[in-house]
mmCIF file of C-alpha atoms in Angstrom:
data_model
loop_
_atom_site.group_PDB
_atom_site.id
_atom_site.type_symbol
_atom_site.label_atom_id
_atom_site.label_comp_id
_atom_site.label_asym_id
_atom_site.label_seq_id
_atom_site.Cartn_x
_atom_site.Cartn_y
_atom_site.Cartn_z
ATOM 1 C CA MET X 1 60.297 11.827 -43.099
ATOM 2 C CA LYS X 2 61.681 15.210 -42.051
ATOM 3 C CA LYS X 3 59.310 17.006 -44.403
ATOM 4 C CA THR X 4 56.298 15.280 -42.822
ATOM 5 C CA ILE X 5 57.404 16.157 -39.296
ATOM 6 C CA ILE X 6 57.968 19.814 -40.162
ATOM 7 C CA THR X 7 54.566 19.988 -41.847
ATOM 8 C CA SER X 8 52.860 18.489 -38.786
ATOM 9 C CA ILE X 9 54.534 20.953 -36.441
ATOM 10 C CA PHE X 10 53.557 23.863 -38.709
ATOM 11 C CA VAL X 11 49.895 22.774 -38.818
ATOM 12 C CA THR X 12 49.810 22.411 -35.026
ATOM 13 C CA SER X 13 51.148 25.912 -34.491
ATOM 14 C CA ILE X 14 48.579 27.398 -36.900
ATOM 15 C CA SER X 15 45.671 25.745 -35.089
ATOM 16 C CA ALA X 16 47.064 26.856 -31.722
ATOM 17 C CA PHE X 17 46.757 30.495 -32.868
ATOM 18 C CA GLY X 18 43.724 30.028 -35.114
ATOM 19 C CA PHE X 19 40.032 30.367 -34.519
ATOM 20 C CA SER X 20 39.372 32.078 -31.183
ATOM 21 C CA LEU X 21 36.329 33.241 -29.218
ATOM 22 C CA GLU X 22 36.109 35.787 -26.401
ATOM 23 C CA SER X 23 33.538 37.845 -24.535
ATOM 24 C CA SER X 24 33.652 41.144 -22.675
ATOM 25 C CA GLY X 25 30.589 39.786 -20.841
ATOM 26 C CA ILE X 26 32.844 37.386 -18.935
ATOM 27 C CA GLU X 27 35.138 38.541 -16.115
ATOM 28 C CA ASN X 28 37.492 36.244 -14.238
ATOM 29 C CA GLY X 29 35.718 33.193 -15.657
ATOM 30 C CA PHE X 30 32.217 34.364 -14.641
ATOM 31 C CA ILE X 31 29.413 35.630 -16.858
ATOM 32 C CA LYS X 32 28.466 39.127 -15.692
ATOM 33 C CA GLU X 33 25.347 39.174 -13.549
ATOM 34 C CA LYS X 34 23.419 41.423 -15.942
ATOM 35 C CA HIS X 35 23.319 38.592 -18.532
ATOM 36 C CA GLY X 36 21.495 36.188 -16.214
ATOM 37 C CA LYS X 37 18.843 35.993 -13.533
ATOM 38 C CA PHE X 38 20.292 38.949 -11.613
ATOM 39 C CA GLY X 39 19.960 41.255 -14.616
ATOM 40 C CA THR X 40 17.062 43.603 -15.198
ATOM 41 C CA GLN X 41 16.162 42.723 -18.806
ATOM 42 C CA ASN X 42 13.897 39.721 -19.331
ATOM 43 C CA ILE X 43 11.098 38.223 -21.395
ATOM 44 C CA ASN X 44 8.412 36.925 -19.013
ATOM 45 C CA GLY X 45 11.035 36.011 -16.417
ATOM 46 C CA MET X 46 13.666 34.705 -18.882
ATOM 47 C CA PRO X 47 16.901 36.736 -18.703
ATOM 48 C CA SER X 48 17.281 38.188 -22.206
ATOM 49 C CA LEU X 49 20.334 40.501 -22.333
ATOM 50 C CA SER X 50 22.563 38.384 -24.570
ATOM 51 C CA ILE X 51 26.255 38.147 -23.905
ATOM 52 C CA PRO X 52 28.595 39.896 -26.363
ATOM 53 C CA LEU X 53 30.897 37.606 -28.353
ATOM 54 C CA LYS X 54 33.857 38.298 -30.618
ATOM 55 C CA TRP X 55 35.806 35.820 -32.728
ATOM 56 C CA LYS X 56 38.957 35.930 -34.814
ATOM 57 C CA ASN X 57 40.612 33.861 -37.525
ATOM 58 C CA PRO X 58 37.738 31.683 -38.716
ATOM 59 C CA PRO X 59 38.720 29.070 -41.294
ATOM 60 C CA LYS X 60 38.858 30.060 -44.951
ATOM 61 C CA ASN X 61 35.662 29.235 -46.842
ATOM 62 C CA THR X 62 33.445 29.896 -43.806
ATOM 63 C CA LYS X 63 29.973 30.646 -45.161
ATOM 64 C CA SER X 64 28.090 30.919 -41.859
ATOM 65 C CA PHE X 65 28.394 30.277 -38.128
ATOM 66 C CA ALA X 66 26.227 28.349 -35.689
ATOM 67 C CA LEU X 67 26.206 29.260 -32.002
ATOM 68 C CA VAL X 68 25.123 26.962 -29.183
ATOM 69 C CA MET X 69 25.143 27.904 -25.486
ATOM 70 C CA GLN X 70 24.319 25.052 -23.087
ATOM 71 C CA ASP X 71 24.380 24.284 -19.380
ATOM 72 C CA LEU X 72 25.339 20.663 -18.770
ATOM 73 C CA ASP X 73 25.213 21.259 -14.990
ATOM 74 C CA ALA X 74 21.424 21.486 -15.396
ATOM 75 C CA ILE X 75 21.161 17.744 -16.053
ATOM 76 C CA PRO X 76 20.908 16.700 -12.351
ATOM 77 C CA VAL X 77 18.282 19.427 -11.760
ATOM 78 C CA THR X 78 16.156 19.202 -14.924
ATOM 79 C CA GLY X 79 17.039 15.820 -16.383
ATOM 80 C CA PHE X 80 18.461 17.380 -19.567
ATOM 81 C CA SER X 81 21.073 19.831 -20.773
ATOM 82 C CA TRP X 82 19.571 23.330 -20.650
ATOM 83 C CA ILE X 83 19.867 25.121 -23.989
ATOM 84 C CA HIS X 84 20.357 28.867 -23.509
ATOM 85 C CA TRP X 85 20.983 30.122 -27.022
ATOM 86 C CA VAL X 86 20.974 28.672 -30.516
ATOM 87 C CA ALA X 87 21.691 30.975 -33.449
ATOM 88 C CA ILE X 88 22.758 30.990 -37.062
ATOM 89 C CA ILE X 89 25.079 33.901 -37.821
ATOM 90 C CA PRO X 90 26.085 35.309 -41.219
ATOM 91 C CA GLY X 91 29.563 34.317 -42.386
ATOM 92 C CA ASN X 92 30.755 37.914 -42.698
ATOM 93 C CA TYR X 93 30.265 38.552 -38.948
ATOM 94 C CA SER X 94 33.126 38.597 -36.456
ATOM 95 C CA GLU X 95 31.086 39.523 -33.400
ATOM 96 C CA LEU X 96 27.698 39.670 -31.769
ATOM 97 C CA LYS X 97 27.177 42.813 -29.745
ATOM 98 C CA GLU X 98 25.565 42.794 -26.326
ATOM 99 C CA ASN X 99 21.801 42.288 -26.726
ATOM 100 C CA ALA X 100 22.218 41.067 -30.333
ATOM 101 C CA SER X 101 19.611 38.409 -29.613
ATOM 102 C CA LEU X 102 16.907 41.068 -29.446
ATOM 103 C CA GLU X 103 18.441 43.753 -31.675
ATOM 104 C CA ASP X 104 20.198 42.030 -34.608
ATOM 105 C CA LYS X 105 17.619 40.853 -37.139
ATOM 106 C CA ASN X 106 20.315 39.215 -39.314
ATOM 107 C CA ILE X 107 20.767 36.308 -36.928
ATOM 108 C CA VAL X 108 18.282 33.433 -37.008
ATOM 109 C CA GLN X 109 17.536 31.947 -33.596
ATOM 110 C CA GLY X 110 16.316 28.576 -32.463
ATOM 111 C CA VAL X 111 14.316 27.775 -29.370
ATOM 112 C CA ASN X 112 15.988 27.449 -26.003
ATOM 113 C CA SER X 113 14.937 25.327 -23.043
ATOM 114 C CA TRP X 114 12.715 28.059 -21.639
ATOM 115 C CA ILE X 115 10.102 26.558 -24.001
ATOM 116 C CA SER X 116 9.992 23.469 -21.757
ATOM 117 C CA SER X 117 7.371 22.930 -19.064
ATOM 118 C CA MET X 118 10.001 24.133 -16.560
ATOM 119 C CA GLY X 119 10.388 27.481 -18.383
ATOM 120 C CA GLY X 120 6.822 27.887 -19.577
ATOM 121 C CA LEU X 121 7.481 30.280 -22.471
ATOM 122 C CA SER X 122 5.987 30.166 -25.952
ATOM 123 C CA LYS X 123 8.068 29.192 -28.969
ATOM 124 C CA ALA X 124 8.333 32.844 -30.066
ATOM 125 C CA GLU X 125 9.426 33.992 -26.594
ATOM 126 C CA ALA X 126 11.970 31.179 -26.277
ATOM 127 C CA SER X 127 13.542 31.833 -29.688
ATOM 128 C CA HIS X 128 16.090 34.214 -28.191
ATOM 129 C CA PHE X 129 18.976 34.213 -25.732
ATOM 130 C CA GLY X 130 17.758 32.801 -22.420
ATOM 131 C CA GLY X 131 20.331 33.798 -19.836
ATOM 132 C CA PRO X 132 21.754 31.771 -16.961
ATOM 133 C CA ALA X 133 19.528 31.140 -13.940
ATOM 134 C CA PRO X 134 21.102 28.254 -11.999
ATOM 135 C CA PRO X 135 18.746 27.160 -9.199
ATOM 136 C CA ASP X 136 21.062 25.080 -7.034
ATOM 137 C CA LYS X 137 24.727 26.138 -7.334
ATOM 138 C CA PRO X 138 27.034 27.959 -9.754
ATOM 139 C CA HIS X 139 26.820 26.340 -13.193
ATOM 140 C CA THR X 140 29.299 26.234 -16.072
ATOM 141 C CA TYR X 141 28.045 27.363 -19.472
ATOM 142 C CA ASN X 142 29.533 26.082 -22.732
ATOM 143 C CA ILE X 143 29.390 28.581 -25.581
ATOM 144 C CA THR X 144 30.369 26.879 -28.843
ATOM 145 C CA LEU X 145 30.774 28.615 -32.174
ATOM 146 C CA TYR X 146 30.865 26.437 -35.285
ATOM 147 C CA ALA X 147 32.384 27.722 -38.548
ATOM 148 C CA LEU X 148 30.407 26.143 -41.399
ATOM 149 C CA ASP X 149 31.158 25.593 -45.068
ATOM 150 C CA LYS X 150 27.538 26.281 -46.059
ATOM 151 C CA ASP X 151 24.717 28.689 -45.444
ATOM 152 C CA ILE X 152 21.918 27.392 -43.237
ATOM 153 C CA SER X 153 18.371 28.292 -44.302
ATOM 154 C CA PHE X 154 16.236 28.045 -41.185
ATOM 155 C CA GLU X 155 13.514 30.299 -39.838
ATOM 156 C CA ASN X 156 13.410 31.567 -36.265
ATOM 157 C CA GLY X 157 12.115 28.881 -33.915
ATOM 158 C CA PHE X 158 14.131 25.905 -35.186
ATOM 159 C CA TYR X 159 15.282 23.167 -32.797
ATOM 160 C CA LEU X 160 18.853 22.311 -31.808
ATOM 161 C CA ASN X 161 18.566 18.721 -33.057
ATOM 162 C CA ASP X 162 17.598 20.012 -36.516
ATOM 163 C CA LEU X 163 20.630 22.306 -36.489
ATOM 164 C CA TYR X 164 22.956 19.432 -35.598
ATOM 165 C CA LYS X 165 21.542 17.352 -38.467
ATOM 166 C CA GLU X 166 21.976 20.246 -40.892
ATOM 167 C CA ILE X 167 25.588 21.024 -39.935
ATOM 168 C CA ASP X 168 26.750 17.408 -39.814
ATOM 169 C CA GLY X 169 29.669 17.116 -42.239
ATOM 170 C CA HIS X 170 29.830 20.901 -42.726
ATOM 171 C CA ILE X 171 31.824 21.992 -39.658
ATOM 172 C CA LEU X 172 35.141 23.499 -40.688
ATOM 173 C CA GLU X 173 36.147 24.189 -37.090
ATOM 174 C CA SER X 174 34.589 24.909 -33.710
ATOM 175 C CA ILE X 175 35.701 26.777 -30.631
ATOM 176 C CA THR X 176 34.202 26.631 -27.130
ATOM 177 C CA LEU X 177 34.288 29.262 -24.417
ATOM 178 C CA ASN X 178 33.340 28.120 -20.894
ATOM 179 C CA ALA X 179 32.200 30.424 -18.108
ATOM 180 C CA ASP X 180 30.376 30.114 -14.799
ATOM 181 C CA TYR X 181 27.369 31.988 -13.428
ATOM 182 C CA ARG X 182 26.751 32.315 -9.710
ATOM 183 C CA ASN X 183 23.446 31.433 -8.135
ATOM 184 C CA LYS X 184 24.202 33.409 -4.955
#
């Protein structure tokens, strides 16, 4: 009995200091303006300066990572969760630098919600980071990084639902970073 309790406490403390995710593009809980609609870099009106991300202590046997950035506060406005970034990242990475979406050819990116009739972009244009642009009030953005026990073989332009099907049963661990963006 004592051995089991000690083991449980040890496992809890490891996970408390395990996989972590941070961003220098977030200050005081807010995504910096340059990464959203108030920034100067865009693709046909879609903010495109991707947020930098850095992670530590991924699980052993991580072969690749999947990144999903969503805005659930968009549901009352659009009728669906707005997808801002979907990417597959090599397993030997520990960060994505600012603007990696446009500059790092080693990441494979899926389409974001700017492909919808509300965004109006082509599949190629929307297969990048599409920064925050809340129309009604400040929104909270969920940035989730999944550590995977397999490599994912997709081409640019894949859809989020296909990613979720592919990673089902292959998630070693995930970590979510939440941050707001002002609509001024």
